[in-house]
Short mmCIF file of C-alpha atoms in Angstrom, two decimals:
data_model
loop_
_atom_site.label_atom_id
_atom_site.label_comp_id
_atom_site.label_asym_id
_atom_site.label_seq_id
_atom_site.Cartn_x
_atom_site.Cartn_y
_atom_site.Cartn_z
CA MET A 1 -18.03 10.79 -16.50
CA ASP A 2 -18.80 14.50 -16.75
CA ILE A 3 -17.55 15.22 -13.25
CA LEU A 4 -14.00 14.29 -14.28
CA LYS A 5 -14.14 16.84 -17.09
CA ARG A 6 -14.99 19.63 -14.64
CA LEU A 7 -11.97 19.06 -12.40
CA PRO A 8 -8.85 21.28 -12.64
CA LEU A 9 -6.45 20.18 -15.37
CA PHE A 10 -2.66 20.27 -15.42
CA SER A 11 -0.34 20.28 -18.42
CA LYS A 12 2.68 19.03 -16.44
CA CYS A 13 3.27 16.78 -13.49
CA ILE A 14 5.59 17.32 -10.53
CA CYS A 15 9.13 18.56 -11.25
CA GLY A 16 8.13 19.61 -14.77
CA LEU A 17 7.65 16.04 -16.01
CA SER A 18 5.06 15.28 -18.64
CA LEU A 19 1.80 13.86 -17.34
CA ARG A 20 2.61 10.42 -18.75
CA SER A 21 6.11 10.34 -17.24
CA GLY A 22 4.83 11.56 -13.88
CA ILE A 23 2.11 8.91 -13.80
CA ILE A 24 4.62 6.18 -14.68
CA CYS A 25 6.86 7.36 -11.83
CA LEU A 26 3.85 7.35 -9.48
CA ALA A 27 2.90 3.82 -10.54
CA VAL A 28 6.47 2.53 -10.05
CA TYR A 29 6.64 4.17 -6.62
CA GLN A 30 3.32 2.65 -5.52
CA LEU A 31 4.34 -0.74 -6.88
CA THR A 32 7.62 -0.59 -4.94
CA TYR A 33 5.76 0.61 -1.84
CA GLY A 34 3.24 -2.23 -2.08
CA LEU A 35 5.86 -4.93 -2.61
CA LEU A 36 7.98 -3.58 0.25
CA TYR A 37 5.13 -3.40 2.73
CA ILE A 38 3.66 -6.77 1.81
CA SER A 39 7.08 -8.33 2.44
CA ILE A 40 7.32 -6.49 5.78
CA THR A 41 3.80 -7.62 6.71
CA LEU A 42 4.52 -11.25 5.87
CA ASP A 43 7.87 -11.18 7.65
CA HIS A 44 6.45 -9.45 10.74
CA HIS A 45 3.52 -11.81 11.09
CA SER A 46 5.18 -15.04 9.97
CA SER A 47 6.26 -16.22 13.43
CA GLU A 48 2.99 -15.16 15.10
CA LEU A 49 0.98 -16.71 12.25
CA SER A 50 2.72 -20.05 12.62
CA ASP A 51 2.05 -20.00 16.37
CA VAL A 52 -1.64 -19.36 15.76
CA MET A 53 -1.99 -22.06 13.09
CA ASP A 54 -0.16 -24.69 15.17
CA ILE A 55 -1.94 -23.99 18.45
CA ASP A 56 -3.93 -26.81 20.02
CA GLU A 57 -7.64 -26.20 19.34
CA THR A 58 -8.80 -27.26 22.82
CA GLN A 59 -6.35 -24.96 24.55
CA PHE A 60 -7.09 -22.25 21.99
CA PHE A 61 -10.82 -22.09 22.72
CA ASP A 62 -10.51 -22.76 26.45
CA ASP A 63 -8.54 -19.57 27.00
CA TYR A 64 -10.90 -16.76 25.97
CA ASP A 65 -8.43 -13.93 26.37
CA ASP A 66 -5.73 -15.62 24.32
CA ARG A 67 -8.30 -16.41 21.65
CA ASN A 68 -9.26 -12.74 21.40
CA VAL A 69 -5.63 -11.71 21.05
CA ASP A 70 -5.03 -14.26 18.31
CA GLU A 71 -8.24 -13.36 16.49
CA GLU A 72 -7.38 -9.67 16.56
CA HIS A 73 -3.89 -10.47 15.31
CA MET A 74 -5.25 -12.52 12.43
CA LYS A 75 -7.83 -9.86 11.55
CA TYR A 76 -5.25 -7.08 11.26
CA PHE A 77 -2.89 -9.40 9.42
CA TYR A 78 -5.48 -10.05 6.72
CA ILE A 79 -6.47 -6.36 6.57
CA HIS A 80 -2.84 -5.33 5.98
CA LEU A 81 -2.37 -8.15 3.48
CA PHE A 82 -5.49 -7.14 1.55
CA TYR A 83 -4.54 -3.45 1.54
CA ASP A 84 -0.96 -4.11 0.36
CA THR A 85 -2.21 -6.45 -2.37
CA LEU A 86 -4.73 -3.83 -3.51
CA VAL A 87 -1.99 -1.21 -3.69
CA ILE A 88 0.05 -3.51 -5.95
CA VAL A 89 -2.94 -4.24 -8.20
CA LEU A 90 -3.79 -0.54 -8.51
CA ALA A 91 -0.16 0.33 -9.25
CA LEU A 92 -0.06 -2.27 -12.03
CA THR A 93 -3.37 -0.95 -13.40
CA LEU A 94 -2.03 2.61 -13.45
CA LEU A 95 1.24 1.49 -15.02
CA TYR A 96 -0.64 -0.43 -17.71
CA GLY A 97 -2.83 2.60 -18.37
CA ALA A 98 0.12 4.98 -18.66
CA LEU A 99 2.33 2.72 -20.80
CA GLY A 100 -0.55 1.59 -23.03
CA ARG A 101 -2.21 5.03 -23.11
CA ASN A 102 -5.39 3.37 -21.86
CA ALA A 103 -7.81 5.94 -20.42
CA ILE A 104 -10.19 3.30 -19.01
CA ALA A 105 -7.47 1.68 -16.87
CA ILE A 106 -6.45 5.07 -15.48
CA LYS A 107 -10.10 5.90 -14.72
CA ILE A 108 -10.42 2.65 -12.78
CA TYR A 109 -7.34 3.65 -10.79
CA ILE A 110 -8.70 7.15 -10.11
CA ILE A 111 -12.08 5.94 -8.86
CA THR A 112 -10.66 3.12 -6.72
CA GLU A 113 -7.90 5.28 -5.24
CA PHE A 114 -10.44 8.01 -4.46
CA LEU A 115 -12.71 5.56 -2.62
CA MET A 116 -9.75 4.06 -0.74
CA THR A 117 -8.62 7.54 0.30
CA ILE A 118 -12.09 8.36 1.65
CA ALA A 119 -12.23 5.08 3.59
CA TYR A 120 -8.72 5.57 4.99
CA THR A 121 -9.48 9.17 6.01
CA MET A 122 -12.72 8.18 7.74
CA ASN A 123 -10.89 5.41 9.60
CA PHE A 124 -8.20 7.90 10.63
CA VAL A 125 -10.82 10.36 11.93
CA VAL A 126 -12.54 7.60 13.94
CA VAL A 127 -9.26 6.40 15.46
CA LEU A 128 -8.18 9.97 16.22
CA THR A 129 -11.53 10.68 17.89
CA VAL A 130 -11.18 7.61 20.10
CA ILE A 131 -7.62 8.57 21.04
CA LEU A 132 -8.64 12.13 21.89
CA ALA A 133 -11.63 10.91 23.91
CA THR A 134 -9.38 8.56 25.84
CA ALA A 135 -6.71 11.20 26.31
CA THR A 136 -9.14 13.70 27.82
CA THR A 137 -9.94 11.24 30.61
CA THR A 138 -6.38 11.54 31.85
CA ASP A 139 -5.11 14.71 33.45
CA PRO A 140 -2.78 16.00 32.20
CA VAL A 141 -2.45 14.60 28.65
CA PRO A 142 1.05 13.14 28.18
CA ALA A 143 3.32 15.34 26.09
CA HIS A 144 4.46 12.45 23.90
CA LEU A 145 0.82 11.68 23.05
CA LYS A 146 0.22 15.28 21.96
CA THR A 147 3.31 15.13 19.78
CA LEU A 148 2.26 11.80 18.27
CA ILE A 149 -1.23 13.08 17.47
CA LEU A 150 0.17 16.25 15.89
CA ILE A 151 2.61 14.26 13.75
CA GLU A 152 -0.13 11.91 12.56
CA VAL A 153 -2.49 14.78 11.70
CA VAL A 154 0.22 16.60 9.72
CA ARG A 155 1.20 13.37 7.97
CA GLN A 156 -2.42 12.71 7.05
CA LEU A 157 -2.89 16.23 5.67
CA ILE A 158 0.27 15.93 3.56
CA SER A 159 -0.84 12.51 2.30
CA LEU A 160 -4.29 13.85 1.35
CA THR A 161 -2.76 16.83 -0.45
CA LEU A 162 -0.35 14.67 -2.47
CA THR A 163 -3.04 12.09 -3.26
CA THR A 164 -5.41 14.81 -4.49
CA TYR A 165 -2.68 16.35 -6.64
CA PHE A 166 -1.67 13.05 -8.26
CA LEU A 167 -5.30 12.07 -8.88
CA LEU A 168 -5.78 15.41 -10.66
CA CYS A 169 -2.66 14.68 -12.72
CA CYS A 170 -4.06 11.25 -13.64
CA ASN A 171 -7.38 12.82 -14.60
CA SER A 172 -5.58 15.47 -16.66
CA TYR A 173 -3.83 12.72 -18.61
CA VAL A 174 -7.16 10.92 -19.13
CA GLN A 175 -8.68 14.10 -20.55
CA GLU A 176 -5.63 14.50 -22.78
CA LEU A 177 -6.01 10.95 -24.11
CA GLU A 178 -9.72 11.42 -24.73
CA ARG A 179 -9.09 14.72 -26.50
CA GLU A 180 -6.55 13.02 -28.78
CA ALA A 181 -9.05 10.23 -29.47
CA ARG A 182 -11.73 12.75 -30.45
CA GLN A 183 -9.29 14.51 -32.75
CA ARG A 184 -8.40 11.25 -34.46
CA ARG A 185 -12.06 10.42 -34.98
CA THR A 186 -12.92 13.83 -36.44
CA GLY A 187 -9.64 14.25 -38.31
CA SER A 188 -9.31 17.73 -36.85
CA THR A 189 -6.71 19.24 -34.53
CA VAL A 190 -9.32 21.56 -33.04
CA ASP A 191 -11.01 20.19 -29.97
CA TYR A 192 -14.58 21.31 -29.57
CA GLU A 193 -17.78 20.08 -28.02
CA PRO A 194 -20.90 19.94 -30.21
CA MET A 195 -23.66 22.43 -29.42
CA ARG A 196 -26.48 21.31 -27.20
CA GLU A 197 -29.92 22.73 -27.63
CA ASN A 198 -30.40 23.24 -23.91
CA ASP A 199 -27.03 24.95 -23.49
CA GLU A 200 -27.69 28.58 -22.55
CA GLN A 201 -24.65 29.95 -24.36
CA TYR A 202 -25.93 28.54 -27.65
CA ASN A 203 -29.62 29.08 -27.05
CA LEU A 204 -30.01 32.00 -29.44
CA HIS A 205 -33.19 33.27 -31.03
CA VAL A 206 -33.23 33.14 -34.81
CA ILE A 207 -34.69 36.25 -36.37
#
């Protein structure tokens, strides 16, 4: 993917670590995060889930409001469960790529994490828009709501910045692995890209 080659490259990761060490630390952190949150999700929803699964079907569908509450609860439960599981799978993929020096596995992580970040950001913008639209209908806007919105916006900006940085670090390591692979194939320590006829910098007239 040519677009990955055009992105900024780093020689070191955060705190002066090598790219490989930094990526391993990132993978371990995300794996721990995923396992922690999936256990919290299961523990938080276990009692409510058992109530929903054991409820009498006749009573369940007779009461429309209760059904909506239970359906919404189940929907968000499965969304959180899917997201936490995906985080764990991606962390394992990144860890495998870093430990095994596998560029393809790291590329899969980069692309999937990038798409997840876009989806999460769009969802955040939609939710924030709804909250702001609702807040403007009340006069005045509660101070605690303003503080909560500000905290969430700052947290989202920090998360986007860190995610972008670590994705660039992952891409830098991928480019490093691919450069090493090219050098092994050519038997040369000099990394170069063959001339292309349509490349302006090499399109010289022969006299």
